[in-house]
CSV table of C-alpha atoms in Angstrom, one decimal:
chain,number,residue,atom,x,y,z
Q,1,MET,CA,-30.3,-47.3,-176.7
Q,2,SER,CA,-26.8,-48.4,-175.6
Q,3,LYS,CA,-23.5,-45.8,-176.3
Q,4,VAL,CA,-22.4,-48.4,-178.9
Q,5,LYS,CA,-24.8,-48.8,-182.0
Q,6,VAL,CA,-23.8,-52.0,-184.0
Q,7,ILE,CA,-24.3,-52.0,-186.9
Q,8,THR,CA,-23.5,-54.7,-189.7
Q,9,ASP,CA,-24.8,-55.8,-193.3
Q,10,SER,CA,-26.8,-58.1,-194.7
Q,11,SER,CA,-24.7,-61.0,-195.6
Q,12,ALA,CA,-24.8,-61.6,-191.9
Q,13,ASP,CA,-28.1,-64.0,-191.9
Q,14,ILE,CA,-28.8,-62.9,-188.4
Q,15,PRO,CA,-32.2,-64.1,-187.6
Q,16,GLU,CA,-34.7,-61.1,-187.5
Q,17,GLN,CA,-35.6,-61.9,-184.0
Q,18,LEU,CA,-32.3,-61.5,-182.8
Q,19,GLN,CA,-31.7,-58.7,-185.0
Q,20,LYS,CA,-34.6,-56.9,-182.9
Q,21,GLU,CA,-33.8,-57.9,-179.3
Q,22,LEU,CA,-30.2,-56.8,-180.1
Q,23,GLU,CA,-30.8,-53.4,-181.6
Q,24,ILE,CA,-28.8,-54.5,-184.3
Q,25,SER,CA,-28.8,-52.3,-188.2
Q,26,VAL,CA,-28.3,-54.4,-191.1
Q,27,ILE,CA,-27.2,-52.5,-193.9
Q,28,PRO,CA,-28.5,-54.2,-196.8
Q,29,LEU,CA,-26.5,-55.8,-199.9
Q,30,LYS,CA,-28.3,-55.9,-203.2
Q,31,VAL,CA,-29.2,-58.8,-205.4
Q,32,HIS,CA,-29.7,-58.0,-209.1
Q,33,MET,CA,-32.7,-60.3,-210.6
Q,34,ASP,CA,-34.1,-60.6,-213.5
Q,35,GLY,CA,-33.9,-57.2,-213.8
Q,36,LYS,CA,-34.6,-55.6,-210.8
Q,37,SER,CA,-32.8,-55.0,-207.5
Q,38,TYR,CA,-33.1,-56.0,-204.2
Q,39,GLY,CA,-32.6,-55.8,-200.4
Q,40,VAL,CA,-33.7,-57.3,-197.8
Q,41,GLU,CA,-37.1,-57.4,-199.0
Q,42,LEU,CA,-36.2,-60.7,-201.5
Q,43,GLN,CA,-37.4,-63.3,-199.1
Q,44,ALA,CA,-35.0,-66.2,-199.0
Q,45,GLU,CA,-37.9,-69.4,-200.0
Q,46,ASP,CA,-38.9,-66.9,-203.0
Q,47,PHE,CA,-35.5,-66.2,-204.1
Q,48,TYR,CA,-34.3,-70.2,-203.8
Q,49,GLN,CA,-37.1,-71.0,-206.2
Q,50,ARG,CA,-36.4,-68.5,-208.6
Q,51,LEU,CA,-32.7,-69.3,-208.5
Q,52,LYS,CA,-33.3,-73.1,-209.2
Q,53,GLN,CA,-35.0,-71.8,-212.8
Q,54,ALA,CA,-32.7,-68.9,-213.1
Q,55,SER,CA,-30.7,-69.2,-216.5
Q,56,GLN,CA,-28.5,-66.7,-215.5
Q,57,LEU,CA,-26.7,-66.1,-211.7
Q,58,PRO,CA,-28.1,-63.0,-210.1
Q,59,THR,CA,-25.4,-61.1,-209.4
Q,60,THR,CA,-24.7,-59.0,-206.2
Q,61,SER,CA,-23.1,-55.4,-204.8
Q,62,GLN,CA,-21.7,-53.8,-202.1
Q,63,SER,CA,-23.4,-51.5,-200.1
Q,64,SER,CA,-22.4,-47.7,-201.3
Q,65,PRO,CA,-21.0,-45.2,-198.9
Q,66,HIS,CA,-23.9,-42.9,-199.1
Q,67,GLU,CA,-26.4,-45.7,-197.7
Q,68,LEU,CA,-23.2,-46.6,-194.8
Q,69,CYS,CA,-23.2,-42.4,-194.0
Q,70,GLU,CA,-27.5,-42.4,-193.7
Q,71,GLU,CA,-26.8,-45.3,-191.3
Q,72,TYR,CA,-24.0,-43.7,-189.5
Q,73,ARG,CA,-26.0,-40.6,-189.5
Q,74,GLU,CA,-29.2,-41.9,-188.0
Q,75,ALA,CA,-27.5,-43.9,-185.4
Q,76,ALA,CA,-26.3,-41.0,-184.3
Q,77,ARG,CA,-30.1,-39.0,-184.2
Q,78,MET,CA,-30.7,-41.6,-182.0
Q,79,GLY,CA,-28.1,-40.9,-179.6
Q,80,ALA,CA,-25.2,-43.4,-180.1
Q,81,LYS,CA,-22.1,-42.0,-178.6
Q,82,GLN,CA,-19.9,-44.5,-181.0
Q,83,ILE,CA,-20.5,-46.5,-183.4
Q,84,PHE,CA,-19.3,-49.7,-184.9
Q,85,SER,CA,-19.8,-51.1,-188.4
Q,86,ILE,CA,-19.1,-54.6,-188.6
Q,87,HIS,CA,-18.9,-56.2,-192.1
Q,88,ILE,CA,-18.2,-59.2,-194.3
Q,89,SER,CA,-15.2,-60.2,-195.9
Q,90,SER,CA,-13.0,-57.5,-197.6
Q,91,MET,CA,-12.1,-60.3,-199.5
Q,92,MET,CA,-15.8,-61.0,-200.8
Q,93,SER,CA,-16.8,-57.5,-201.1
Q,94,GLY,CA,-16.1,-53.7,-201.4
Q,95,THR,CA,-18.5,-53.0,-198.6
Q,96,TYR,CA,-15.6,-53.2,-195.8
Q,97,GLN,CA,-13.5,-50.1,-197.9
Q,98,SER,CA,-17.1,-48.5,-198.4
Q,99,ALA,CA,-17.5,-47.9,-194.9
Q,100,LEU,CA,-14.2,-47.1,-194.3
Q,101,ILE,CA,-15.3,-44.3,-197.0
Q,102,ALA,CA,-18.4,-43.3,-195.0
Q,103,LYS,CA,-16.7,-43.5,-192.0
Q,104,ASP,CA,-14.6,-39.7,-193.2
Q,105,MET,CA,-17.6,-38.7,-194.8
Q,106,VAL,CA,-19.1,-38.0,-191.4
Q,107,LYS,CA,-16.2,-37.5,-188.9
Q,108,GLU,CA,-16.6,-34.0,-189.4
Q,109,GLU,CA,-19.9,-33.9,-188.6
Q,110,GLY,CA,-18.6,-35.5,-184.9
Q,111,ILE,CA,-19.9,-38.9,-185.5
Q,112,GLU,CA,-17.2,-41.4,-184.6
Q,113,VAL,CA,-17.5,-45.1,-186.3
Q,114,THR,CA,-15.1,-48.0,-186.1
Q,115,VAL,CA,-15.4,-50.2,-188.9
Q,116,PHE,CA,-14.0,-53.7,-188.4
Q,117,ASP,CA,-13.6,-56.6,-191.1
Q,118,SER,CA,-14.9,-59.6,-189.9
Q,119,LYS,CA,-13.0,-61.6,-192.3
Q,120,SER,CA,-15.8,-63.9,-192.5
Q,121,VAL,CA,-19.5,-64.2,-194.3
Q,122,SER,CA,-23.2,-65.6,-193.3
Q,123,TYR,CA,-23.3,-66.2,-189.6
Q,124,GLY,CA,-19.6,-66.9,-188.8
Q,125,LEU,CA,-20.0,-62.9,-189.3
Q,126,GLY,CA,-23.6,-63.0,-187.6
Q,127,MET,CA,-22.2,-64.8,-184.8
Q,128,LEU,CA,-19.4,-62.3,-184.5
Q,129,VAL,CA,-22.0,-58.8,-184.2
Q,130,VAL,CA,-24.6,-60.9,-182.0
Q,131,ALA,CA,-21.8,-61.3,-179.3
Q,132,VAL,CA,-20.7,-57.4,-179.8
Q,133,ALA,CA,-24.3,-56.4,-179.8
Q,134,ARG,CA,-24.5,-58.3,-176.6
Q,135,ALA,CA,-21.8,-56.2,-175.2
Q,136,ALA,CA,-22.9,-53.1,-176.5
Q,137,GLN,CA,-26.1,-53.5,-174.3
Q,138,GLU,CA,-24.0,-54.8,-171.3
Q,139,GLY,CA,-22.1,-51.3,-171.7
Q,140,LYS,CA,-19.0,-52.0,-172.8
Q,141,SER,CA,-16.6,-49.5,-174.1
Q,142,ILE,CA,-16.2,-49.3,-178.0
Q,143,GLU,CA,-12.7,-50.4,-176.9
Q,144,GLU,CA,-13.7,-53.5,-175.1
Q,145,CYS,CA,-16.4,-54.3,-178.4
Q,146,GLN,CA,-13.0,-54.7,-180.2
Q,147,LYS,CA,-11.2,-56.6,-178.6
Q,148,ILE,CA,-14.2,-58.7,-178.1
Q,149,ALA,CA,-14.7,-58.4,-182.2
Q,150,GLU,CA,-11.1,-59.5,-182.4
Q,151,LYS,CA,-11.2,-62.6,-180.2
Q,152,VAL,CA,-14.5,-64.0,-181.5
Q,153,ARG,CA,-12.9,-63.7,-185.3
Q,154,ASP,CA,-9.9,-65.3,-184.3
Q,155,HIS,CA,-10.9,-68.0,-182.9
Q,156,THR,CA,-14.1,-69.0,-185.6
Q,157,GLU,CA,-14.5,-71.8,-187.4
Q,158,LEU,CA,-16.9,-72.1,-190.6
Q,159,PHE,CA,-17.1,-74.9,-192.7
Q,160,PHE,CA,-19.5,-74.7,-195.8
Q,161,LEU,CA,-20.9,-77.9,-197.2
Q,162,VAL,CA,-22.3,-77.2,-201.0
Q,163,ASP,CA,-24.5,-79.4,-202.5
Q,164,THR,CA,-24.0,-78.7,-206.3
Q,165,LEU,CA,-20.8,-77.2,-208.0
Q,166,GLU,CA,-23.5,-75.6,-211.0
Q,167,TYR,CA,-23.5,-72.3,-208.7
Q,168,LEU,CA,-19.8,-71.9,-208.1
Q,169,GLN,CA,-19.1,-72.5,-212.0
Q,170,LYS,CA,-21.9,-70.0,-212.8
Q,171,GLY,CA,-20.3,-67.5,-210.6
Q,172,GLY,CA,-16.9,-68.3,-212.3
Q,173,ARG,CA,-15.4,-70.0,-209.6
Q,174,ILE,CA,-14.7,-73.4,-211.5
Q,175,GLY,CA,-14.8,-74.0,-215.0
Q,176,LYS,CA,-18.2,-75.9,-217.0
Q,177,ALA,CA,-16.0,-78.6,-217.1
Q,178,SER,CA,-15.1,-79.6,-213.5
Q,179,ALA,CA,-18.8,-78.8,-212.8
Q,180,LEU,CA,-20.0,-80.9,-215.0
Q,181,PHE,CA,-17.3,-83.8,-214.4
Q,182,GLY,CA,-18.6,-82.9,-210.7
Q,183,SER,CA,-22.4,-83.1,-211.0
Q,184,LEU,CA,-21.6,-86.5,-212.8
Q,185,LEU,CA,-19.7,-88.2,-210.1
Q,186,ASN,CA,-21.5,-86.3,-206.8
Q,187,ILE,CA,-18.8,-84.3,-205.5
Q,188,LYS,CA,-19.9,-82.4,-202.5
Q,189,PRO,CA,-17.1,-79.6,-201.9
Q,190,ILE,CA,-16.5,-79.0,-198.6
Q,191,LEU,CA,-15.3,-74.9,-198.2
Q,192,SER,CA,-14.2,-72.9,-195.1
Q,193,ILE,CA,-13.5,-69.6,-194.9
Q,194,SER,CA,-9.3,-68.4,-194.4
Q,195,ARG,CA,-7.5,-66.3,-191.2
Q,196,GLU,CA,-7.5,-63.5,-194.0
Q,197,GLY,CA,-11.0,-63.8,-195.1
Q,198,GLU,CA,-10.9,-65.8,-198.3
Q,199,VAL,CA,-13.2,-69.1,-199.5
Q,200,PHE,CA,-11.0,-71.7,-199.6
Q,201,PRO,CA,-11.5,-75.4,-200.7
Q,202,ILE,CA,-10.8,-77.8,-198.2
Q,203,ASP,CA,-11.5,-81.2,-199.9
Q,204,LYS,CA,-14.4,-82.7,-201.7
Q,205,VAL,CA,-16.1,-86.0,-201.4
Q,206,ARG,CA,-18.2,-88.0,-203.9
Q,207,GLY,CA,-21.9,-88.2,-201.9
Q,208,LYS,CA,-23.7,-86.4,-199.3
Q,209,ASN,CA,-23.4,-88.7,-196.3
Q,210,LYS,CA,-19.6,-89.2,-196.7
Q,211,ALA,CA,-19.2,-85.6,-197.7
Q,212,ILE,CA,-20.9,-85.1,-194.1
Q,213,GLY,CA,-19.0,-87.5,-192.4
Q,214,ARG,CA,-15.6,-85.7,-193.6
Q,215,LEU,CA,-16.9,-82.6,-192.5
Q,216,PHE,CA,-17.2,-83.7,-189.0
Q,217,GLU,CA,-14.1,-84.9,-189.2
Q,218,LEU,CA,-12.6,-81.9,-190.0
Q,219,MET,CA,-14.1,-80.1,-187.5
Q,220,GLN,CA,-13.1,-81.6,-184.6
Q,221,GLN,CA,-9.8,-81.3,-186.3
Q,222,LYS,CA,-10.3,-78.0,-185.6
Q,223,VAL,CA,-12.4,-78.0,-182.2
Q,224,PRO,CA,-11.9,-81.2,-180.0
Q,225,SER,CA,-15.0,-83.3,-179.7
Q,226,GLY,CA,-16.5,-82.3,-175.9
Q,227,SER,CA,-15.6,-79.0,-176.3
Q,228,PRO,CA,-17.9,-76.3,-175.2
Q,229,VAL,CA,-19.2,-74.9,-178.3
Q,230,SER,CA,-21.1,-71.8,-179.6
Q,231,VAL,CA,-23.0,-73.5,-182.8
Q,232,GLY,CA,-25.0,-71.9,-186.1
Q,233,ILE,CA,-26.2,-73.6,-188.6
Q,234,MET,CA,-27.1,-72.6,-192.2
Q,235,HIS,CA,-29.2,-73.6,-194.4
Q,236,ALA,CA,-30.0,-72.3,-198.1
Q,237,ASP,CA,-33.7,-73.7,-198.1
Q,238,ASN,CA,-32.7,-77.0,-196.8
Q,239,LEU,CA,-34.0,-76.4,-193.0
Q,240,ILE,CA,-34.6,-80.9,-192.1
Q,241,GLU,CA,-30.7,-81.3,-193.5
Q,242,GLY,CA,-29.8,-78.1,-191.2
Q,243,GLU,CA,-31.5,-79.8,-187.8
Q,244,LYS,CA,-30.0,-82.7,-188.4
Q,245,LEU,CA,-26.3,-81.3,-188.3
Q,246,LEU,CA,-27.5,-79.5,-185.3
Q,247,LYS,CA,-28.4,-82.9,-183.7
Q,248,LYS,CA,-24.7,-84.3,-184.8
Q,249,VAL,CA,-22.7,-81.6,-183.2
Q,250,GLU,CA,-24.6,-81.9,-180.2
Q,251,GLU,CA,-24.0,-85.3,-180.4
Q,252,LEU,CA,-20.3,-84.4,-180.2
Q,253,TYR,CA,-20.1,-80.9,-178.2
Q,254,ASP,CA,-21.0,-79.4,-175.1
Q,255,VAL,CA,-23.8,-76.8,-176.9
Q,256,ARG,CA,-24.1,-73.8,-174.7
Q,257,GLU,CA,-25.9,-71.9,-177.1
Q,258,LYS,CA,-26.9,-72.2,-180.6
Q,259,VAL,CA,-28.9,-70.8,-183.8
Q,260,ILE,CA,-30.6,-72.1,-187.1
Q,261,THR,CA,-30.6,-69.7,-189.6
Q,262,THR,CA,-31.5,-69.1,-193.4
Q,263,VAL,CA,-28.4,-68.4,-195.7
Q,264,GLY,CA,-30.0,-65.8,-197.3
Q,265,PRO,CA,-29.5,-64.5,-201.2
Q,266,VAL,CA,-26.5,-62.6,-200.6
Q,267,VAL,CA,-24.3,-65.3,-199.9
Q,268,GLY,CA,-27.3,-68.1,-201.7
Q,269,THR,CA,-26.7,-66.4,-205.0
Q,270,HIS,CA,-22.8,-67.9,-204.8
Q,271,ALA,CA,-23.5,-70.8,-202.7
Q,272,GLY,CA,-27.0,-72.4,-204.8
Q,273,PRO,CA,-29.6,-73.9,-203.0
Q,274,LYS,CA,-29.5,-76.9,-200.3
Q,275,THR,CA,-26.0,-75.8,-198.9
Q,276,VAL,CA,-25.6,-76.3,-195.6
Q,277,ALA,CA,-23.0,-74.7,-192.8
Q,278,ILE,CA,-21.6,-74.9,-189.4
Q,279,VAL,CA,-19.8,-72.3,-188.2
Q,280,LEU,CA,-18.2,-72.6,-184.0
Q,281,ILE,CA,-17.0,-70.8,-181.4
Q,282,PRO,CA,-15.2,-72.6,-179.0
Q,283,LEU,CA,-15.9,-71.2,-175.1
Q,284,LYS,CA,-14.0,-71.2,-172.2
Q,285,ASP,CA,-15.6,-73.5,-169.1
């Protein structure tokens, strides 16, 4: 085990193979659906099928300080000298605050924890976690890991294309009238995340093809075409569209690393089925 142990939460949507390869521990956020609570055992395909038929939107809840304490203690028992705990934006979940409480609780036991607010979600968070976990495996110190996390966080560009306004409406993000009007006009919202870690709408476009074109226009305003990049493609039960997006990114950019991953139930509860997203990190030559 690396001296620095990296821990995150299930909103990071990191593919299981990468989790194992980089020894990343994942704390489950909870999804409450049909009277039951689920952690990581709820498979994405099953979740999206059930979500389409649900009359009531599932809810999500943060990790508790107790759950985080147990994960920190386990990491220490396994030989970790320091723990780097990276989580979903504090503007979206209380998990970051739970981690701060847990950090103080285990400090008396001699367990050192650094808690980091990713100010992101899904593979925007996941890509940051992967970068830090690789640094940890290379033997980087906790201070070096934090600098890498800050650099990645400050240069990440994340864009979501939501297929329908229905789930934003069910989650209270927009009104029923707006959702109905948007559905009738086939409106596709394009969302991003601010540097403070809050989701905000960039644009809304009528029709999927026009929306995808607009998404790439916005992306190129942030990251010029031809730039070397790491890219993550996220999809909510929409792999074919995700693969099309990746192909387009590869046409526009010098892609050095690529990952396609499924948007898990935690984020999918609010974004809804068929959502796709792109995360880019510009790289130096």
